[in-house]
GROMACS .gro file of C-alpha atoms in nm:
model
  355
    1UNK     CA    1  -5.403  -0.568   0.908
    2UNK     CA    2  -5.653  -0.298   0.832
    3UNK     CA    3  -6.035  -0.251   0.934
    4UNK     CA    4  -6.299  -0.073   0.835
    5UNK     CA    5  -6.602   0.036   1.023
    6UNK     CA    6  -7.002  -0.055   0.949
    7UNK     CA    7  -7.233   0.174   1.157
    8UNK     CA    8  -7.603   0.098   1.168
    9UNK     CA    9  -7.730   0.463   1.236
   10UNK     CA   10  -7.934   0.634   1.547
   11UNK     CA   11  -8.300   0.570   1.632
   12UNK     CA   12  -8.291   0.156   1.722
   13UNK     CA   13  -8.302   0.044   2.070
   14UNK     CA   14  -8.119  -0.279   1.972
   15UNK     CA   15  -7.892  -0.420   1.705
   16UNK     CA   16  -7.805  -0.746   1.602
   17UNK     CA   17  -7.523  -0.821   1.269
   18UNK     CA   18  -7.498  -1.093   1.105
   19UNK     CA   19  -7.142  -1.209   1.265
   20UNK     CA   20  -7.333  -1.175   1.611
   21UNK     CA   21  -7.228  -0.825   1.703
   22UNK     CA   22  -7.510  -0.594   1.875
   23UNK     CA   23  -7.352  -0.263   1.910
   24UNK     CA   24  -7.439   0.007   1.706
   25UNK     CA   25  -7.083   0.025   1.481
   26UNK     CA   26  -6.915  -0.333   1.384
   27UNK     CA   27  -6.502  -0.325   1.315
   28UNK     CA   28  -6.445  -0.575   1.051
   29UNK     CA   29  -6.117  -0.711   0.951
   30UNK     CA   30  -6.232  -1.052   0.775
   31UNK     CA   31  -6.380  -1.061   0.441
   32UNK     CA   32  -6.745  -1.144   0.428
   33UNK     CA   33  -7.105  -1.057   0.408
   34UNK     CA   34  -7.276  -0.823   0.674
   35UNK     CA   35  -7.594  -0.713   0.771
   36UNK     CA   36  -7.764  -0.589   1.048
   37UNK     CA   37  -8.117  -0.599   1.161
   38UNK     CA   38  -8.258  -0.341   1.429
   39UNK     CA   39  -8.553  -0.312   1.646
   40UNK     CA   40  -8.686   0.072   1.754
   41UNK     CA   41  -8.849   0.152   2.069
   42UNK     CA   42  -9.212   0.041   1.927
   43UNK     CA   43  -9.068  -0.288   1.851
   44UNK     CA   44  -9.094  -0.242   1.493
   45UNK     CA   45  -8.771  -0.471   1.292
   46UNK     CA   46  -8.586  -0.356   0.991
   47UNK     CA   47  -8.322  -0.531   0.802
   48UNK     CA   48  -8.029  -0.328   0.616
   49UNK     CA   49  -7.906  -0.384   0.322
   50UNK     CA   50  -7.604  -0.600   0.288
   51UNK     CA   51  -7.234  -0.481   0.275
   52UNK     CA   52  -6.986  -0.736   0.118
   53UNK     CA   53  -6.605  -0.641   0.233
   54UNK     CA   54  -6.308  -0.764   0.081
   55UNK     CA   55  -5.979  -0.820   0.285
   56UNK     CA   56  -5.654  -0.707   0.036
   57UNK     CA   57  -5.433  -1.020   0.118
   58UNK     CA   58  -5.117  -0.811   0.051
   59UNK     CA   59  -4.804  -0.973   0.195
   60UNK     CA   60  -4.516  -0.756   0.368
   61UNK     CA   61  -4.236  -0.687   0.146
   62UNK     CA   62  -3.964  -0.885   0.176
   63UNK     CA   63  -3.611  -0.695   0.132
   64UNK     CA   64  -3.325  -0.975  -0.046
   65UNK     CA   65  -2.949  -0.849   0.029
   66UNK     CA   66  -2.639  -0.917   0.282
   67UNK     CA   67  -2.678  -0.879   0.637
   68UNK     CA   68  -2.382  -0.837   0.626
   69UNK     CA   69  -2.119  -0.612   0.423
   70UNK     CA   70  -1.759  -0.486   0.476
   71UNK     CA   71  -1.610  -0.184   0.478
   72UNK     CA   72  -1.526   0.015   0.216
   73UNK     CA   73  -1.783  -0.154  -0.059
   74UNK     CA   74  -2.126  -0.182  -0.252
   75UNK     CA   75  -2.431  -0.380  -0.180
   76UNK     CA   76  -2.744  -0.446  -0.367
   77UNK     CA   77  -3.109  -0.411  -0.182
   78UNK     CA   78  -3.395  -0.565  -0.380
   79UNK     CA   79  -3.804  -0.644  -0.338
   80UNK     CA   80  -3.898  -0.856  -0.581
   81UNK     CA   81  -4.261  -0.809  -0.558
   82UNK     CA   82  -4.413  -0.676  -0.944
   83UNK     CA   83  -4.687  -0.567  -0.828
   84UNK     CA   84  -4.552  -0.273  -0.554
   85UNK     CA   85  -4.618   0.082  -0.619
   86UNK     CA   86  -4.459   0.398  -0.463
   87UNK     CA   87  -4.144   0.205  -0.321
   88UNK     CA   88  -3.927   0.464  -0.136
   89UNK     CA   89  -3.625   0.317   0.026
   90UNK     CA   90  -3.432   0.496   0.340
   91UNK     CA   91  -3.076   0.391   0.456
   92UNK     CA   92  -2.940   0.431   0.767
   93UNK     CA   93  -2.546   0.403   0.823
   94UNK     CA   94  -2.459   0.379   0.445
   95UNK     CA   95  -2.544   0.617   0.129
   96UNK     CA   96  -2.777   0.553  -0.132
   97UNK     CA   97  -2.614   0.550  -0.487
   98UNK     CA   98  -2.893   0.456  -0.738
   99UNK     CA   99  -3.270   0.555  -0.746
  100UNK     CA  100  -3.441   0.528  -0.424
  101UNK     CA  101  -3.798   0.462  -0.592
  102UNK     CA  102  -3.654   0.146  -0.801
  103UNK     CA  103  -3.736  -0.217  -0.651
  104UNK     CA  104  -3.359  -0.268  -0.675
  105UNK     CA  105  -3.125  -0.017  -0.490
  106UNK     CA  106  -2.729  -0.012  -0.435
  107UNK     CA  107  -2.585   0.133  -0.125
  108UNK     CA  108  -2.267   0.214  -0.045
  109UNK     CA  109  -2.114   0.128   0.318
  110UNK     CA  110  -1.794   0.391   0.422
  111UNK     CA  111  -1.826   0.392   0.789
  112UNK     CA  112  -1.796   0.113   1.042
  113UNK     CA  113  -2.103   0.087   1.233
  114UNK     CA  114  -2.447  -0.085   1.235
  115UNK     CA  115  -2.729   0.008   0.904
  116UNK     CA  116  -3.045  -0.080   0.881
  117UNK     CA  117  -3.205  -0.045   0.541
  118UNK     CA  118  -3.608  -0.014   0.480
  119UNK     CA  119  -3.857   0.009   0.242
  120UNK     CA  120  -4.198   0.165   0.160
  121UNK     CA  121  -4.468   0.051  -0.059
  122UNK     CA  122  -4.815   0.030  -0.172
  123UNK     CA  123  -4.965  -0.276  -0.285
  124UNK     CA  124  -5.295  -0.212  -0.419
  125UNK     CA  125  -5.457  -0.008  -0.181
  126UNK     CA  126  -5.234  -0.132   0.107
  127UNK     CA  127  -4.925   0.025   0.244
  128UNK     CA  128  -4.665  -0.272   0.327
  129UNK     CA  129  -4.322  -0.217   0.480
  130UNK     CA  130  -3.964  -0.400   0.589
  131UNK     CA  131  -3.655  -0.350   0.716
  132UNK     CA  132  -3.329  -0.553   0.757
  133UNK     CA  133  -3.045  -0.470   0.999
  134UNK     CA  134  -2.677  -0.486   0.822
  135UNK     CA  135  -2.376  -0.555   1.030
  136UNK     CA  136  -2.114  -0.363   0.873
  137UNK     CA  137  -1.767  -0.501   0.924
  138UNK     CA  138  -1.363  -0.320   0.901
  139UNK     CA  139  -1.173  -0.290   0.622
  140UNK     CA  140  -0.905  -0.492   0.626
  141UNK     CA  141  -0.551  -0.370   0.670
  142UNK     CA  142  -0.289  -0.652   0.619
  143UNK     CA  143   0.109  -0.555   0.692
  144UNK     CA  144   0.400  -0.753   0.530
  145UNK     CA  145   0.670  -0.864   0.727
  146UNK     CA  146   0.971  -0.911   0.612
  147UNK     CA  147   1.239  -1.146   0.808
  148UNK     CA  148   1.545  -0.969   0.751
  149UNK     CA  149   1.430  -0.630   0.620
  150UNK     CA  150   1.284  -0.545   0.258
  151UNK     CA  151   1.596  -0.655   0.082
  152UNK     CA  152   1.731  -0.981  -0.081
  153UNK     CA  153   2.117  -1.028   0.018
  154UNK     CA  154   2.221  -1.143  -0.377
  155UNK     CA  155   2.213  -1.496  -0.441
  156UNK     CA  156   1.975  -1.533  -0.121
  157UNK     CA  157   1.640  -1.540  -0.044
  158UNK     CA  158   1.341  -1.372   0.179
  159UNK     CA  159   1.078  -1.508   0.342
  160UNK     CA  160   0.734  -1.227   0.341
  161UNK     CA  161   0.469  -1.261   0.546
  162UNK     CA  162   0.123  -1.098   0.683
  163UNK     CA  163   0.084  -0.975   1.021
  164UNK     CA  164  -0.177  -1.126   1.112
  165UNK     CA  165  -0.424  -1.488   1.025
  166UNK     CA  166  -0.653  -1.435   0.733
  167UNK     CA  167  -0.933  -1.747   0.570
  168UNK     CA  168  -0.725  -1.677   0.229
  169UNK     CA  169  -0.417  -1.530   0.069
  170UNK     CA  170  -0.333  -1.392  -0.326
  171UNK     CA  171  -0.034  -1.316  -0.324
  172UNK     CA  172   0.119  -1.142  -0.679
  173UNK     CA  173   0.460  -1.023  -0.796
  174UNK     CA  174   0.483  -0.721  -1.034
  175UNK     CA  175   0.398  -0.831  -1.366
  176UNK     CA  176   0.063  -0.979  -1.177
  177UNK     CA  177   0.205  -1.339  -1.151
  178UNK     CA  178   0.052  -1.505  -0.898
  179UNK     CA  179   0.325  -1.570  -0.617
  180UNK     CA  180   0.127  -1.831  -0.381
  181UNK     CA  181  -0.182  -1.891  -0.140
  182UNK     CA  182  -0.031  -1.915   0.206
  183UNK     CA  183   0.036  -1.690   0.462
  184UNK     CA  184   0.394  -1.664   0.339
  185UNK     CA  185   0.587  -1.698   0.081
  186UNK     CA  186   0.947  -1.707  -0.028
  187UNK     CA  187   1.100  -1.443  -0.269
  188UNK     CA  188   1.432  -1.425  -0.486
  189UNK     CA  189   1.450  -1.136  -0.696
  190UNK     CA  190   1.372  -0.776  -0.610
  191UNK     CA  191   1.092  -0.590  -0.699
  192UNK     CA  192   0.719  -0.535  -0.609
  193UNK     CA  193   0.516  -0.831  -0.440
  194UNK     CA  194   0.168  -0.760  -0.320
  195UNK     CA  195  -0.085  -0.987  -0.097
  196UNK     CA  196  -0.471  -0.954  -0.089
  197UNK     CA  197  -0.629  -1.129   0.211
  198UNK     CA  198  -0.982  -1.221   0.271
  199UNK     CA  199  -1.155  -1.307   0.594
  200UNK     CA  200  -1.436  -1.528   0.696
  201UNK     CA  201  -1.688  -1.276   0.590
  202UNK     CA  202  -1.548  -1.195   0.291
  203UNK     CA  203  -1.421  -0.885   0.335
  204UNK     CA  204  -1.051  -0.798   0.185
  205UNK     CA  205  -0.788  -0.544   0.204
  206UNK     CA  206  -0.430  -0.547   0.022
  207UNK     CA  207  -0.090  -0.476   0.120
  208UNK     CA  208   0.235  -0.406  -0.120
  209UNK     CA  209   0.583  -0.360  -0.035
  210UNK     CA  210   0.926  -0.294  -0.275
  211UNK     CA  211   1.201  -0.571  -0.181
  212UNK     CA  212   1.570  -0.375  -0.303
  213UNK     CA  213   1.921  -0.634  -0.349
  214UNK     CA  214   2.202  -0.564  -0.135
  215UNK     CA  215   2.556  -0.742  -0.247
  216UNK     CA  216   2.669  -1.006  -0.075
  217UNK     CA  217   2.982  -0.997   0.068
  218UNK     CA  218   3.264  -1.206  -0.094
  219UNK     CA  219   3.557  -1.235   0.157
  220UNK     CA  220   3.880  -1.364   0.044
  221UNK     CA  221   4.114  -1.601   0.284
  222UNK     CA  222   4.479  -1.410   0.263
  223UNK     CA  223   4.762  -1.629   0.425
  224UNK     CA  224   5.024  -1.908   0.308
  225UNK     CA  225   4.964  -2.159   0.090
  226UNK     CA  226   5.280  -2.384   0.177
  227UNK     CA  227   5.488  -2.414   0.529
  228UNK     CA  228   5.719  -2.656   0.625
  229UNK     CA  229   5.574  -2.918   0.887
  230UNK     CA  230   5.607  -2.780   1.227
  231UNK     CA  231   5.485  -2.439   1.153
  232UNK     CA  232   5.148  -2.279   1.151
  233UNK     CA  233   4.984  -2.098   0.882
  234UNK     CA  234   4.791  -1.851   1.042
  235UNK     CA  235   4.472  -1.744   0.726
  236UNK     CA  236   4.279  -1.416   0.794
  237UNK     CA  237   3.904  -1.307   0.599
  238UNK     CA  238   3.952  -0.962   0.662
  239UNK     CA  239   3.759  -0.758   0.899
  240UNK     CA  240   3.441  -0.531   0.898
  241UNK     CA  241   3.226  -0.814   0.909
  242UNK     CA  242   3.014  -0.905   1.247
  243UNK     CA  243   3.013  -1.305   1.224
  244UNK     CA  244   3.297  -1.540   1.105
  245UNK     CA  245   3.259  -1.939   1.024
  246UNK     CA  246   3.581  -2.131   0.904
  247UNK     CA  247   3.569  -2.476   0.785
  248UNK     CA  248   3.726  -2.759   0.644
  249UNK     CA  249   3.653  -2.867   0.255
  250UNK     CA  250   3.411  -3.170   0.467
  251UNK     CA  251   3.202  -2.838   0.598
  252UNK     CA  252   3.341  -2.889   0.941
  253UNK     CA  253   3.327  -2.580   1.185
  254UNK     CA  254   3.701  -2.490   1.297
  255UNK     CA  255   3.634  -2.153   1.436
  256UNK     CA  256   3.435  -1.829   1.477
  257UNK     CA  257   3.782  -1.538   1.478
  258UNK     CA  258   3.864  -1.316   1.199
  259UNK     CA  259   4.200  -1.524   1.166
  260UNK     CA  260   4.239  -1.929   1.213
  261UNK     CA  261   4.547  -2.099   1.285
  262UNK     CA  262   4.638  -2.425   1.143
  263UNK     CA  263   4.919  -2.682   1.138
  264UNK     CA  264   4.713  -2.942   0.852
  265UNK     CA  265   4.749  -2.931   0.513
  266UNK     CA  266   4.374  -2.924   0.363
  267UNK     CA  267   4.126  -2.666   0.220
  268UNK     CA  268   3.936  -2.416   0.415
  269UNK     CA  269   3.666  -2.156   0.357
  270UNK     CA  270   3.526  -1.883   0.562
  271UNK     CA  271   3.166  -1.751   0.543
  272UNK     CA  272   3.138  -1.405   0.680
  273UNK     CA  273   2.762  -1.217   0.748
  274UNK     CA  274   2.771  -0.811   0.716
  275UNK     CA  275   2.615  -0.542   0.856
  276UNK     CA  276   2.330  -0.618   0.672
  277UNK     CA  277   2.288  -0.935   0.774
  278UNK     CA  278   2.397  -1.065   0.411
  279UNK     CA  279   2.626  -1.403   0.419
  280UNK     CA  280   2.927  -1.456   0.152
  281UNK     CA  281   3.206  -1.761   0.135
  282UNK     CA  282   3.521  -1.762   0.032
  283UNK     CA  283   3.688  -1.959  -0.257
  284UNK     CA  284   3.864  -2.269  -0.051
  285UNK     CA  285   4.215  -2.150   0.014
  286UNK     CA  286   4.446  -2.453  -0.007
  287UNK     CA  287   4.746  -2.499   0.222
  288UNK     CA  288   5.012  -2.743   0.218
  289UNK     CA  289   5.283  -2.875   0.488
  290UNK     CA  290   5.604  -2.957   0.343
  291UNK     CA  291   5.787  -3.248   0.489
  292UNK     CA  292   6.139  -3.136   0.664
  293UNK     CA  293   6.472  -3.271   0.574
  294UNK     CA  294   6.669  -3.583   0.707
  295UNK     CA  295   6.818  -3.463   1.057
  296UNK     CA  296   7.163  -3.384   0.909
  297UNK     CA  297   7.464  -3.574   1.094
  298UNK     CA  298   7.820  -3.450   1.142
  299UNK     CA  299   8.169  -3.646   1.097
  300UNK     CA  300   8.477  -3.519   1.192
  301UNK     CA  301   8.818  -3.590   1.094
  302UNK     CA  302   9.097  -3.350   1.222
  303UNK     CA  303   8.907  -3.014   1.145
  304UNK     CA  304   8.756  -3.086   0.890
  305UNK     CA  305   8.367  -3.154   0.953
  306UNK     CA  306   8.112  -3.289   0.672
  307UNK     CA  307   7.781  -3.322   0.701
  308UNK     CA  308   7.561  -3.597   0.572
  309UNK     CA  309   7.416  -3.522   0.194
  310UNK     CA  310   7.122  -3.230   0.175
  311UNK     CA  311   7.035  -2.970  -0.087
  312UNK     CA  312   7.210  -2.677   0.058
  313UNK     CA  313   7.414  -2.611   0.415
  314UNK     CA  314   7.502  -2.293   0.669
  315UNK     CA  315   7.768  -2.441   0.925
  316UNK     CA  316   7.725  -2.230   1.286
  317UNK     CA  317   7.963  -2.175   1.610
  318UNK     CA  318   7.884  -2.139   1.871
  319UNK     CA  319   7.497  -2.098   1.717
  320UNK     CA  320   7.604  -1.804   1.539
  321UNK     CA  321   7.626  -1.885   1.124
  322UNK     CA  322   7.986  -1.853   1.010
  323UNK     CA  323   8.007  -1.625   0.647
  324UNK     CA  324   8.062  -1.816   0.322
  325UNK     CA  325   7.998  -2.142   0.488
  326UNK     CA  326   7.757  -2.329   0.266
  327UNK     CA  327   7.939  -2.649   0.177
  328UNK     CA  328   7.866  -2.952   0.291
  329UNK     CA  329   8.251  -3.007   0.400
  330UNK     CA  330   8.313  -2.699   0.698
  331UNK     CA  331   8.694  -2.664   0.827
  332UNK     CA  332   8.716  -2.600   1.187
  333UNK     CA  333   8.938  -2.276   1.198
  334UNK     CA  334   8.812  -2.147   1.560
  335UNK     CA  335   8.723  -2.313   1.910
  336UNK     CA  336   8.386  -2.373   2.008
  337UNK     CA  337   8.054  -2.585   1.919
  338UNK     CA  338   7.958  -2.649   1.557
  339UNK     CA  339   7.648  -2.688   1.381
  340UNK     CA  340   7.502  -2.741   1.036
  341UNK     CA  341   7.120  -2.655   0.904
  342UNK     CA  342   7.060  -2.845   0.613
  343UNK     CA  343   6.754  -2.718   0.389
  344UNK     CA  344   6.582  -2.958   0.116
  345UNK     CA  345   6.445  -2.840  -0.226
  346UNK     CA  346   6.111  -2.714  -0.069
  347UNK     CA  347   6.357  -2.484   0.150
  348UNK     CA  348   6.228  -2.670   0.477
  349UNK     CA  349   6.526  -2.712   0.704
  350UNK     CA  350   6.686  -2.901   1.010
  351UNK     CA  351   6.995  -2.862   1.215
  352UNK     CA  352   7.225  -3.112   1.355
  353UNK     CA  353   7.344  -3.170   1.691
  354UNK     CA  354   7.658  -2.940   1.827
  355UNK     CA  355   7.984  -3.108   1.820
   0.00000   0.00000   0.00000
């Protein structure tokens, strides 16, 4: 890319080179042999001597590294020309961190914005140069989401995610287990869980959160266990919870109340969720519906009144029970209506007509 200049000197009235020039002064940039012959005003010729010029075929240094680098990190610069002398290396938009007069340089990239990186050298006798622009890219800054909150209700789990879409995931519990490669994952115990993320260009950035245990909640169904058939046993979970499910030992739904009402013997549960969001069942709660006496049946002779065969008897007049009265045989001492209620072992009772 250089040239050098070949003047003939003063006193000719024409000039002719060997590469057909004619001016007085010849720019060469080829390698070759020159000469040049003049002719002065008496028409007397003279031949110079001859100049042989060598062209340097130096090529232009070549820099080897990224184009492009993320934020915060390290990147390596090299020329890998042997033969280069008095290298000096500038950086724009990052720092140098090694020798700047080495063939191989390391920079370091803090800030977010374009760099261009370039180098000076000699080869030989020639200066040669380059430069290479380097997109620098963000740090990444991945957030983990949690679906209910950075807590595990006991016996439950949590689902953890990142904010955002990354190319690939790491994600790691405390002890540096490797947790999974997805964007989420699902977690049991509490503790520390971190991800690190990568995008397309390679850069990363790492997120941690703590996940804590909150208790469960562990209602208890409070209510009968045996009725007589007719009634209703009405079962209650308690309250200070926000959402109630009852349910039949088949896991059907029966209601949504603190309290549930039922007239069927069977098993039933209630899941509650707290505050927290945390869900708890109950033990099953059996109840039973005992089956009611034999319609007792009154015969009469004179006053005396006797009531068909049951485990225990209270005669009434006039619907109001008469004292001491627990036989099955009543005598009819007073005017008015009589009545008997019979009860059976289980204690479930039934009343006769009036007479």
């Amino acid at each position: 890319g250089d040239s050098v200049r070949l003047e003939a000197g003063a006193g000719f009235v024409s000039y002719a080179w060997s590469d057909g020039g004619s001016d007085r002064a010849l720019m060469v940039k080829k390698s070759g042999t020159y000469f040049v012959t003049g002719v002065d005003s008496n028409g007397c010729v003279g031949v110079s001597d001859t100049v042989r010029i060598f062209v340097d075929a130096a090529s232009q240094a070549r820099i080897e590294g990224p184009r492009e680098v993320c934020q915060p990190s390290i990147a390596v610069f090299a020329v890998g020309d042997s033969d280069l002398t008095s290298i000096r290396w500038t950086v724009e938009g990052g720092s140098i961190v090694t020798d700047s007069t080495l063939s191989t340089i390391s920079v370091r990239w803090d800030s977010r914005s374009a760099g261009v990186v370039r180098v000076f050298a000699r080869k030989g006798t020639c200066a040669i140069a380059d430069s290479v622009q380097v997109t620098v890219r963000a740090a990444l800054h991945p957030v983990i989401v949690a679906d209910n909150g950075y807590s595990i209700c006991t016996g439950d789990s949590a689902h953890l995610s990142t904010d955002a879409q990354y190319a690939e995931y790491a994600w790691y519990d405390s002890s540096g287990a490797t947790m999974g490669n997805t964007r989420e994952i699902s977690v049991r115990d509490p503790g520390r869980y971190s991800v690190t993320v990568r995008d397309a260009a390679g850069c990363e950035g790492r997120a941690t959160v703590t996940m804590t245990l909150r208790p469960s909640p562990s209602p208890v169904v409070t209510g009968p266990d045996s009725l007589c058939v007719g009634e209703a046993a009405r079962l209650f979970a308690g309250g200070g919870f926000v959402r109630y499910e009852w349910r039949d030992i088949a896991g059907n739904p029966l209601g949504s109340d603190t309290a549930f009402v039922t007239r069927t013997s069977g098993m039933y549960t209630v899941s509650v969720t707290d505050t927290s969001g945390c869900r708890g069942t109950s033990p099953p709660h059996a109840v039973r519906f005992l089956p009611l006496p034999v319609t007792p049946s009154i015969s009469r002779s004179g006053d005396s009144l006797r009531s068909s065969a049951a485990f225990s008897y209270q005669w009434y007049l006039d619907s109001v029970a008469i004292p001491g009265e627990h036989e099955q045989l009543c005598i009819a001492r007073n005017d008015g209506r009589y009545s008997v209620r019979v009860m059976n072992a289980s204690g479930c009772a039934a009343w006769s007509r009036l007479i």
